[in-house]
Coordinates of C-alpha atoms in Angstrom, one line a residue:
X1 CA -148.3 -117.6 -14.1
X2 CA -151.4 -115.7 -15.0
X3 CA -151.8 -115.6 -18.8
X4 CA -151.8 -112.0 -20.1
X5 CA -155.1 -110.9 -21.6
X6 CA -156.8 -114.2 -20.8
X7 CA -159.2 -115.8 -18.4
X8 CA -156.8 -118.5 -17.3
X9 CA -156.6 -119.1 -13.6
X10 CA -153.7 -117.5 -11.8
X11 CA -151.7 -119.3 -9.2
X12 CA -149.2 -118.4 -6.5
X13 CA -145.5 -118.3 -7.5
X14 CA -142.4 -119.1 -5.6
X15 CA -139.4 -116.7 -5.9
X16 CA -137.6 -119.3 -8.2
X17 CA -140.7 -119.5 -10.4
X18 CA -140.7 -115.7 -10.7
X19 CA -137.1 -115.7 -11.8
X20 CA -137.9 -118.3 -14.4
X21 CA -140.8 -116.3 -15.6
X22 CA -138.6 -113.2 -16.0
X23 CA -136.3 -115.3 -18.2
X24 CA -139.3 -116.5 -20.2
X25 CA -140.6 -113.0 -20.7
X26 CA -137.3 -111.8 -22.2
X27 CA -138.2 -113.8 -25.3
X28 CA -141.4 -111.7 -25.6
X29 CA -139.5 -108.4 -25.7
X30 CA -139.1 -107.1 -29.2
X31 CA -135.7 -105.8 -30.2
X32 CA -134.9 -103.5 -33.1
X33 CA -135.3 -105.0 -36.5
X34 CA -132.4 -106.8 -38.2
X35 CA -131.2 -104.4 -40.8
X36 CA -128.0 -106.2 -41.8
X37 CA -129.8 -109.0 -43.7
X38 CA -131.8 -108.2 -46.9
X39 CA -135.4 -109.2 -47.0
X40 CA -136.4 -112.1 -49.2
X41 CA -139.0 -111.3 -51.8
X42 CA -140.5 -113.4 -54.5
X43 CA -139.1 -113.2 -58.0
X44 CA -142.6 -114.2 -59.3
X45 CA -144.6 -111.6 -61.2
X46 CA -147.0 -109.5 -59.2
X47 CA -149.8 -111.3 -61.0
X48 CA -148.5 -114.7 -59.9
X49 CA -148.0 -113.5 -56.3
X50 CA -151.5 -112.1 -56.2
X51 CA -152.9 -115.4 -57.6
X52 CA -151.2 -117.4 -54.8
X53 CA -152.2 -115.0 -52.0
X54 CA -155.8 -114.6 -53.2
X55 CA -156.2 -118.4 -53.7
X56 CA -154.7 -119.4 -50.3
X57 CA -157.5 -119.9 -47.9
X58 CA -157.5 -120.6 -44.2
X59 CA -160.0 -120.8 -41.3
X60 CA -160.0 -121.9 -37.7
X61 CA -161.6 -125.3 -37.4
X62 CA -161.9 -125.2 -33.7
X63 CA -160.3 -123.9 -30.5
X64 CA -159.3 -126.6 -28.0
X65 CA -159.9 -125.7 -24.4
X66 CA -158.9 -127.6 -21.3
X67 CA -155.6 -126.1 -20.2
X68 CA -155.8 -123.6 -17.4
X69 CA -152.3 -122.1 -18.1
X70 CA -150.5 -121.0 -21.2
X71 CA -149.6 -123.5 -23.9
X72 CA -145.9 -124.0 -24.0
X73 CA -145.4 -127.0 -26.3
X74 CA -147.1 -129.0 -29.1
X75 CA -146.3 -132.2 -31.0
X76 CA -148.0 -134.5 -33.4
X77 CA -147.8 -138.3 -33.2
X78 CA -149.9 -140.4 -35.5
X79 CA -153.6 -139.4 -35.1
X80 CA -153.0 -137.6 -31.9
X81 CA -151.9 -134.1 -30.8
X82 CA -150.0 -133.8 -27.5
X83 CA -149.9 -130.4 -25.7
X84 CA -148.0 -129.2 -22.7
X85 CA -148.7 -126.1 -20.5
X86 CA -146.9 -123.9 -18.0
X87 CA -148.7 -125.5 -15.1
X88 CA -147.2 -128.9 -15.9
X89 CA -150.1 -130.5 -17.6
X90 CA -149.8 -132.7 -20.7
X91 CA -152.9 -133.5 -22.7
X92 CA -153.8 -135.6 -25.7
X93 CA -156.3 -134.7 -28.4
X94 CA -157.5 -136.1 -31.7
X95 CA -155.3 -134.7 -34.5
X96 CA -158.2 -133.8 -36.8
X97 CA -161.3 -132.6 -34.9
X98 CA -163.4 -132.9 -38.0
X99 CA -163.0 -136.7 -37.8
X100 CA -164.2 -137.0 -34.2
X101 CA -167.6 -138.3 -33.4
X102 CA -169.9 -136.2 -31.2
X103 CA -169.4 -138.8 -28.5
X104 CA -165.6 -138.2 -28.6
X105 CA -166.1 -134.8 -27.0
X106 CA -167.1 -136.6 -23.8
X107 CA -164.4 -139.2 -24.2
X108 CA -161.0 -139.1 -22.5
X109 CA -159.4 -139.7 -25.9
X110 CA -160.6 -136.3 -27.1
X111 CA -159.1 -134.4 -24.2
X112 CA -157.1 -137.0 -22.3
X113 CA -155.0 -135.8 -19.3
X114 CA -151.6 -137.5 -19.6
X115 CA -149.8 -135.9 -16.6
X116 CA -150.2 -133.0 -14.3
X117 CA -148.2 -130.8 -11.9
X118 CA -144.5 -131.5 -12.6
X119 CA -143.2 -128.1 -13.7
X120 CA -143.9 -126.2 -16.9
X121 CA -143.7 -128.4 -20.0
X122 CA -141.1 -126.8 -22.3
X123 CA -140.9 -129.5 -25.0
X124 CA -142.5 -132.8 -26.1
X125 CA -141.3 -135.6 -28.4
X126 CA -142.9 -138.9 -29.1
X127 CA -141.0 -142.2 -29.8
X128 CA -143.2 -145.2 -30.6
X129 CA -144.9 -146.0 -27.3
X130 CA -143.1 -143.3 -25.2
X131 CA -143.5 -139.6 -24.6
X132 CA -140.4 -137.5 -23.5
X133 CA -141.3 -134.3 -21.8
X134 CA -138.9 -131.5 -20.9
X135 CA -139.7 -129.4 -17.8
X136 CA -138.8 -126.2 -16.1
X137 CA -137.9 -128.0 -13.0
X138 CA -134.7 -129.2 -14.7
X139 CA -136.0 -132.7 -15.4
X140 CA -136.9 -134.8 -18.4
X141 CA -139.7 -137.3 -17.9
X142 CA -140.7 -140.4 -19.8
X143 CA -144.2 -141.7 -20.1
X144 CA -145.4 -145.0 -21.6
X145 CA -148.3 -145.0 -23.9
X146 CA -150.6 -148.0 -23.5
X147 CA -153.0 -148.2 -26.5
X148 CA -154.6 -151.5 -25.6
X149 CA -157.2 -150.1 -23.3
X150 CA -160.9 -150.9 -23.9
X151 CA -162.7 -148.6 -26.4
X152 CA -159.3 -147.6 -27.8
X153 CA -158.7 -145.2 -24.8
X154 CA -155.0 -144.6 -24.2
X155 CA -153.4 -145.0 -20.8
X156 CA -150.2 -143.2 -19.7
X157 CA -147.7 -144.4 -17.1
X158 CA -144.7 -142.6 -15.7
X159 CA -141.7 -144.7 -16.8
X160 CA -138.6 -142.7 -15.8
X161 CA -137.2 -139.3 -14.8
X162 CA -133.9 -138.3 -16.3
X163 CA -131.2 -138.5 -15.1
X164 CA -132.3 -141.8 -13.7
X165 CA -131.4 -142.9 -10.2
X166 CA -128.9 -145.5 -11.5
X167 CA -127.2 -142.9 -13.7
X168 CA -126.9 -140.4 -10.8
X169 CA -125.7 -143.0 -8.3
X170 CA -123.0 -144.3 -10.6
X171 CA -121.7 -140.9 -11.5
X172 CA -121.7 -139.4 -8.0
X173 CA -119.2 -141.9 -6.7
X174 CA -116.4 -140.5 -8.9
X175 CA -115.0 -137.0 -8.3
X176 CA -114.2 -136.5 -12.1
X177 CA -118.0 -136.7 -12.8
X178 CA -118.6 -133.6 -10.6
X179 CA -119.0 -130.2 -12.2
X180 CA -119.1 -126.7 -10.5
X181 CA -122.5 -125.2 -11.0
X182 CA -122.4 -122.4 -8.5
X183 CA -119.7 -121.0 -6.1
X184 CA -120.3 -123.6 -3.4
X185 CA -122.3 -126.2 -5.2
X186 CA -121.3 -129.1 -7.4
X187 CA -123.4 -131.6 -9.4
X188 CA -122.8 -134.6 -11.6
X189 CA -122.5 -133.7 -15.3
X190 CA -125.6 -135.8 -16.1
X191 CA -127.9 -133.2 -14.4
X192 CA -129.5 -130.2 -16.0
X193 CA -129.4 -127.4 -13.5
X194 CA -131.9 -125.1 -15.1
X195 CA -135.0 -125.4 -17.3
X196 CA -134.8 -128.0 -20.1
X197 CA -136.0 -125.9 -23.0
X198 CA -136.0 -128.3 -26.0
X199 CA -135.8 -131.9 -27.0
X200 CA -135.2 -133.7 -30.3
X201 CA -134.7 -137.3 -31.4
X202 CA -132.1 -138.5 -33.9
X203 CA -133.3 -139.8 -37.2
X204 CA -133.0 -143.4 -36.1
X205 CA -134.6 -142.5 -32.7
X206 CA -131.7 -144.1 -30.9
X207 CA -130.5 -140.8 -29.3
X208 CA -132.4 -138.1 -27.4
X209 CA -130.9 -134.6 -27.4
X210 CA -131.7 -132.0 -24.8
X211 CA -130.8 -128.3 -24.3
X212 CA -131.2 -126.1 -21.3
X213 CA -131.0 -122.6 -19.9
X214 CA -128.0 -124.0 -18.1
X215 CA -126.1 -123.6 -21.4
X216 CA -125.5 -127.3 -21.9
X217 CA -126.4 -129.8 -24.7
X218 CA -126.9 -133.3 -23.5
X219 CA -127.2 -136.6 -25.4
X220 CA -129.1 -139.5 -24.0
X221 CA -129.5 -143.1 -25.1
X222 CA -133.3 -143.5 -25.8
X223 CA -133.3 -147.2 -25.1
X224 CA -132.2 -147.1 -21.4
X225 CA -132.2 -143.3 -20.8
X226 CA -128.5 -143.2 -20.0
X227 CA -126.8 -139.9 -20.4
X228 CA -123.9 -140.4 -22.9
X229 CA -122.5 -137.0 -23.3
X230 CA -122.8 -133.4 -22.0
X231 CA -121.4 -130.3 -23.7
X232 CA -120.9 -127.8 -20.9
X233 CA -120.9 -124.1 -21.8
X234 CA -122.1 -124.9 -25.3
X235 CA -123.3 -121.3 -25.4
X236 CA -122.6 -118.1 -23.5
X237 CA -126.3 -117.8 -22.4
X238 CA -129.4 -119.8 -22.1
X239 CA -130.1 -122.3 -25.0
X240 CA -133.7 -121.9 -26.3
X241 CA -133.9 -123.9 -29.4
X242 CA -132.8 -127.2 -31.0
X243 CA -133.0 -128.8 -34.4
X244 CA -131.5 -132.0 -35.9
X245 CA -130.9 -132.7 -39.5
X246 CA -130.9 -136.1 -41.2
X247 CA -127.2 -135.9 -41.9
X248 CA -126.4 -135.7 -38.2
X249 CA -125.9 -132.0 -37.8
X250 CA -127.2 -130.6 -34.5
X251 CA -128.3 -126.9 -34.4
X252 CA -128.7 -125.0 -31.1
X253 CA -130.0 -121.4 -30.8
X254 CA -129.3 -119.3 -27.8
X255 CA -130.1 -116.0 -26.0
X256 CA -126.4 -115.2 -26.8
X257 CA -127.7 -114.4 -30.4
X258 CA -125.7 -117.3 -31.9
X259 CA -126.6 -120.5 -33.6
X260 CA -124.1 -123.3 -33.2
X261 CA -123.7 -126.3 -35.4
X262 CA -122.5 -129.6 -33.9
X263 CA -121.6 -132.9 -35.5
X264 CA -120.7 -136.3 -34.2
X265 CA -117.0 -137.0 -34.5
X266 CA -116.6 -140.6 -35.8
X267 CA -112.8 -140.4 -35.4
X268 CA -112.6 -139.6 -31.7
X269 CA -114.7 -141.7 -29.3
X270 CA -113.8 -139.5 -26.4
X271 CA -115.1 -136.4 -28.1
X272 CA -118.4 -137.6 -29.5
X273 CA -119.8 -134.3 -30.7
X274 CA -117.7 -131.3 -31.7
X275 CA -118.5 -127.7 -32.8
X276 CA -118.2 -127.3 -36.6
X277 CA -119.7 -123.8 -37.1
X278 CA -121.1 -120.7 -35.4
X279 CA -123.8 -118.8 -37.3
X280 CA -124.1 -115.1 -36.3
X281 CA -126.5 -112.7 -37.9
X282 CA -129.3 -112.0 -35.4
X283 CA -128.9 -109.0 -33.2
X284 CA -131.0 -110.4 -30.3
X285 CA -131.7 -113.7 -28.6
X286 CA -132.8 -116.7 -30.7
X287 CA -136.1 -118.3 -29.7
X288 CA -136.8 -120.8 -32.5
X289 CA -135.2 -123.1 -35.1
X290 CA -136.6 -125.2 -37.9
X291 CA -135.2 -127.2 -40.8
X292 CA -136.5 -128.0 -44.2
X293 CA -137.4 -131.6 -44.9
X294 CA -134.0 -132.3 -46.6
X295 CA -132.0 -130.3 -44.0
X296 CA -130.6 -128.0 -46.6
X297 CA -132.4 -124.9 -45.3
X298 CA -132.4 -123.6 -41.7
X299 CA -134.9 -121.0 -40.3
X300 CA -134.1 -119.1 -37.2
X301 CA -136.5 -116.8 -35.4
X302 CA -135.5 -114.2 -32.8
X303 CA -136.6 -111.1 -30.8
X304 CA -135.5 -108.9 -33.7
X305 CA -138.8 -109.7 -35.4
X306 CA -136.9 -111.4 -38.3
X307 CA -136.8 -115.0 -39.6
X308 CA -133.3 -115.5 -41.0
X309 CA -133.1 -118.1 -43.8
X310 CA -129.8 -120.1 -44.0
X311 CA -128.9 -122.4 -46.9
X312 CA -126.2 -124.9 -47.2
X313 CA -123.5 -123.8 -49.6
X314 CA -123.2 -125.3 -53.1
X315 CA -120.5 -127.7 -51.9
X316 CA -122.8 -129.0 -49.2
X317 CA -120.7 -127.4 -46.4
X318 CA -121.5 -124.6 -44.1
X319 CA -124.8 -122.7 -43.8
X320 CA -124.9 -119.3 -45.5
X321 CA -127.4 -116.5 -45.1
X322 CA -130.0 -116.3 -47.9
X323 CA -132.0 -113.5 -46.5
X324 CA -134.7 -112.6 -43.9
X325 CA -138.5 -112.9 -43.8
X326 CA -140.1 -109.8 -42.3
X327 CA -143.7 -109.0 -41.5
X328 CA -144.2 -109.7 -37.8
X329 CA -144.3 -106.7 -35.6
X330 CA -142.9 -108.4 -32.5
X331 CA -140.6 -111.2 -31.4
X332 CA -140.6 -114.5 -33.3
X333 CA -141.4 -117.2 -30.7
X334 CA -141.9 -120.4 -32.7
X335 CA -141.4 -121.9 -36.2
X336 CA -142.7 -125.0 -38.0
X337 CA -142.1 -126.4 -41.4
X338 CA -144.5 -128.6 -43.5
X339 CA -143.8 -129.4 -47.1
X340 CA -142.7 -126.1 -48.7
X341 CA -144.4 -123.9 -46.1
X342 CA -142.8 -122.1 -43.2
X343 CA -145.1 -121.2 -40.3
X344 CA -144.1 -118.6 -37.8
X345 CA -145.7 -117.6 -34.5
X346 CA -145.1 -114.3 -32.8
X347 CA -145.6 -112.2 -29.7
X348 CA -147.7 -110.0 -32.0
X349 CA -150.5 -112.7 -31.6
X350 CA -150.4 -113.8 -35.2
X351 CA -149.3 -116.8 -37.3
X352 CA -147.8 -116.2 -40.7
X353 CA -147.6 -118.7 -43.5
X354 CA -144.6 -118.3 -45.9
X355 CA -144.0 -120.3 -49.1
X356 CA -140.5 -120.9 -50.4
X357 CA -139.8 -121.7 -54.0
X358 CA -136.4 -121.5 -55.8
X359 CA -134.9 -119.4 -53.0
X360 CA -137.8 -116.9 -53.1
X361 CA -140.4 -116.5 -50.4
X362 CA -143.9 -115.0 -50.2
X363 CA -146.2 -114.5 -47.2
X364 CA -149.4 -116.2 -48.2
X365 CA -151.5 -115.6 -45.2
X366 CA -151.7 -114.0 -41.7
X367 CA -153.7 -116.0 -39.2
X368 CA -155.4 -113.9 -36.5
X369 CA -157.4 -115.0 -33.5
X370 CA -155.2 -115.6 -30.5
X371 CA -155.6 -113.1 -27.6
X372 CA -152.0 -113.5 -26.5
X373 CA -148.5 -114.2 -28.0
X374 CA -148.3 -117.4 -30.0
X375 CA -145.8 -119.6 -28.1
X376 CA -145.7 -122.9 -30.1
X377 CA -146.6 -124.4 -33.5
X378 CA -146.8 -127.7 -35.3
X379 CA -148.2 -128.6 -38.6
X380 CA -149.0 -131.6 -40.9
X381 CA -150.5 -132.3 -44.3
X382 CA -154.2 -132.9 -44.2
X383 CA -154.4 -136.3 -46.0
X384 CA -158.2 -136.5 -45.6
X385 CA -158.8 -133.7 -48.1
X386 CA -157.9 -134.8 -51.6
X387 CA -158.0 -131.9 -54.1
X388 CA -155.9 -131.8 -57.3
X389 CA -155.9 -128.0 -57.5
X390 CA -154.7 -127.3 -53.9
X391 CA -152.9 -128.8 -51.0
X392 CA -154.4 -128.9 -47.5
X393 CA -152.6 -128.6 -44.2
X394 CA -153.6 -128.7 -40.6
X395 CA -151.8 -126.1 -38.4
X396 CA -151.9 -126.1 -34.6
X397 CA -151.0 -123.0 -32.6
X398 CA -150.7 -122.6 -28.8
X399 CA -150.7 -119.3 -27.1
X400 CA -150.4 -117.4 -23.9
X401 CA -154.2 -117.0 -24.0
X402 CA -154.2 -120.7 -22.9
X403 CA -156.0 -121.7 -26.2
X404 CA -155.0 -124.2 -28.9
X405 CA -156.3 -123.3 -32.3
X406 CA -156.6 -125.8 -35.1
X407 CA -156.4 -124.2 -38.6
X408 CA -157.0 -125.6 -42.0
X409 CA -154.8 -123.9 -44.7
X410 CA -155.5 -124.5 -48.4
X411 CA -152.7 -123.5 -50.8
X412 CA -152.9 -123.7 -54.6
X413 CA -150.6 -126.2 -56.2
X414 CA -149.4 -123.9 -59.0
X415 CA -150.2 -120.8 -60.9

């Protein structure tokens, strides 16, 4: 797909790829604003808000170039940033470009090609020495990271494709494992039959969760890649987003405008995960989900240009709407949480930094520089900058302009 308003190389598309791109583009279409949820504003005095905003500083440290197609996924692991693009490439970069030697720019470790040409990379997660990648060709691929190469260069080896051949062969022999996917076509329940849109690992990293445009939620054993469970028709439309909390709750967001909450059922071994709640407030398809560090606050971004903030009720039960964050002028495409900051990327080409404190939120900064919609975000604390008066963060944004921007954001500790 040729990136809009960019110099990325275009390529020929098959009819199936064109259909996928049409589905992808629906998330970029802005819907009418969400009027039914009140905006969240800070209870701080105007003087306090002005102090925070005027003393929050940001600048773009660098723009990472190397991908020839739009950036579709980002994830951090240790000192490395892994990026995936719509042409199937996965690349590895140093997390903090300021700590790279000049020689690193010529080194494979600075812009290391992990894999290429296996369908658009929709999501990436890293577990110890393995990378899991979700692709638009309905597959999940696993890559082994070998860090014992000379000169500390990492090597990557394709380890498996999910579902594995053994898993498929075992399931295909029994009729009860067949599910109807189209009028005259059946498939085993371990298969995704449309783009795999998001991945997440359980807190103990023993389970891998995947969601797809085929409306299913699947659970895989990370150790041997076996598919343990598939929730068919988990939503009424494509599932775009996935988030896992430390208490075992699984959140899925869909083009059907709903967020569903799932929980493992310890009492029934046959029904491993069950639906415990459905959250409905957005008036358009949901593109992104993110959780606070303790899992008590859920953020959801949608085509209605709003970020809805959900908070667990006082008794620790269901999620309740706290309010909405507004400011973007187009669809919310991605969300990331670091410390008490919420970062949002939008089809309006900007990234916004929000700070939440005592159920109140302020927009501290608007980051501008991308030439296309901002498709994915990830962020981390910048531990290499030690200042008592402010906290430093590194924010990474990937866009349809095929660029990855690395931002440093400095936020005052207090008024």
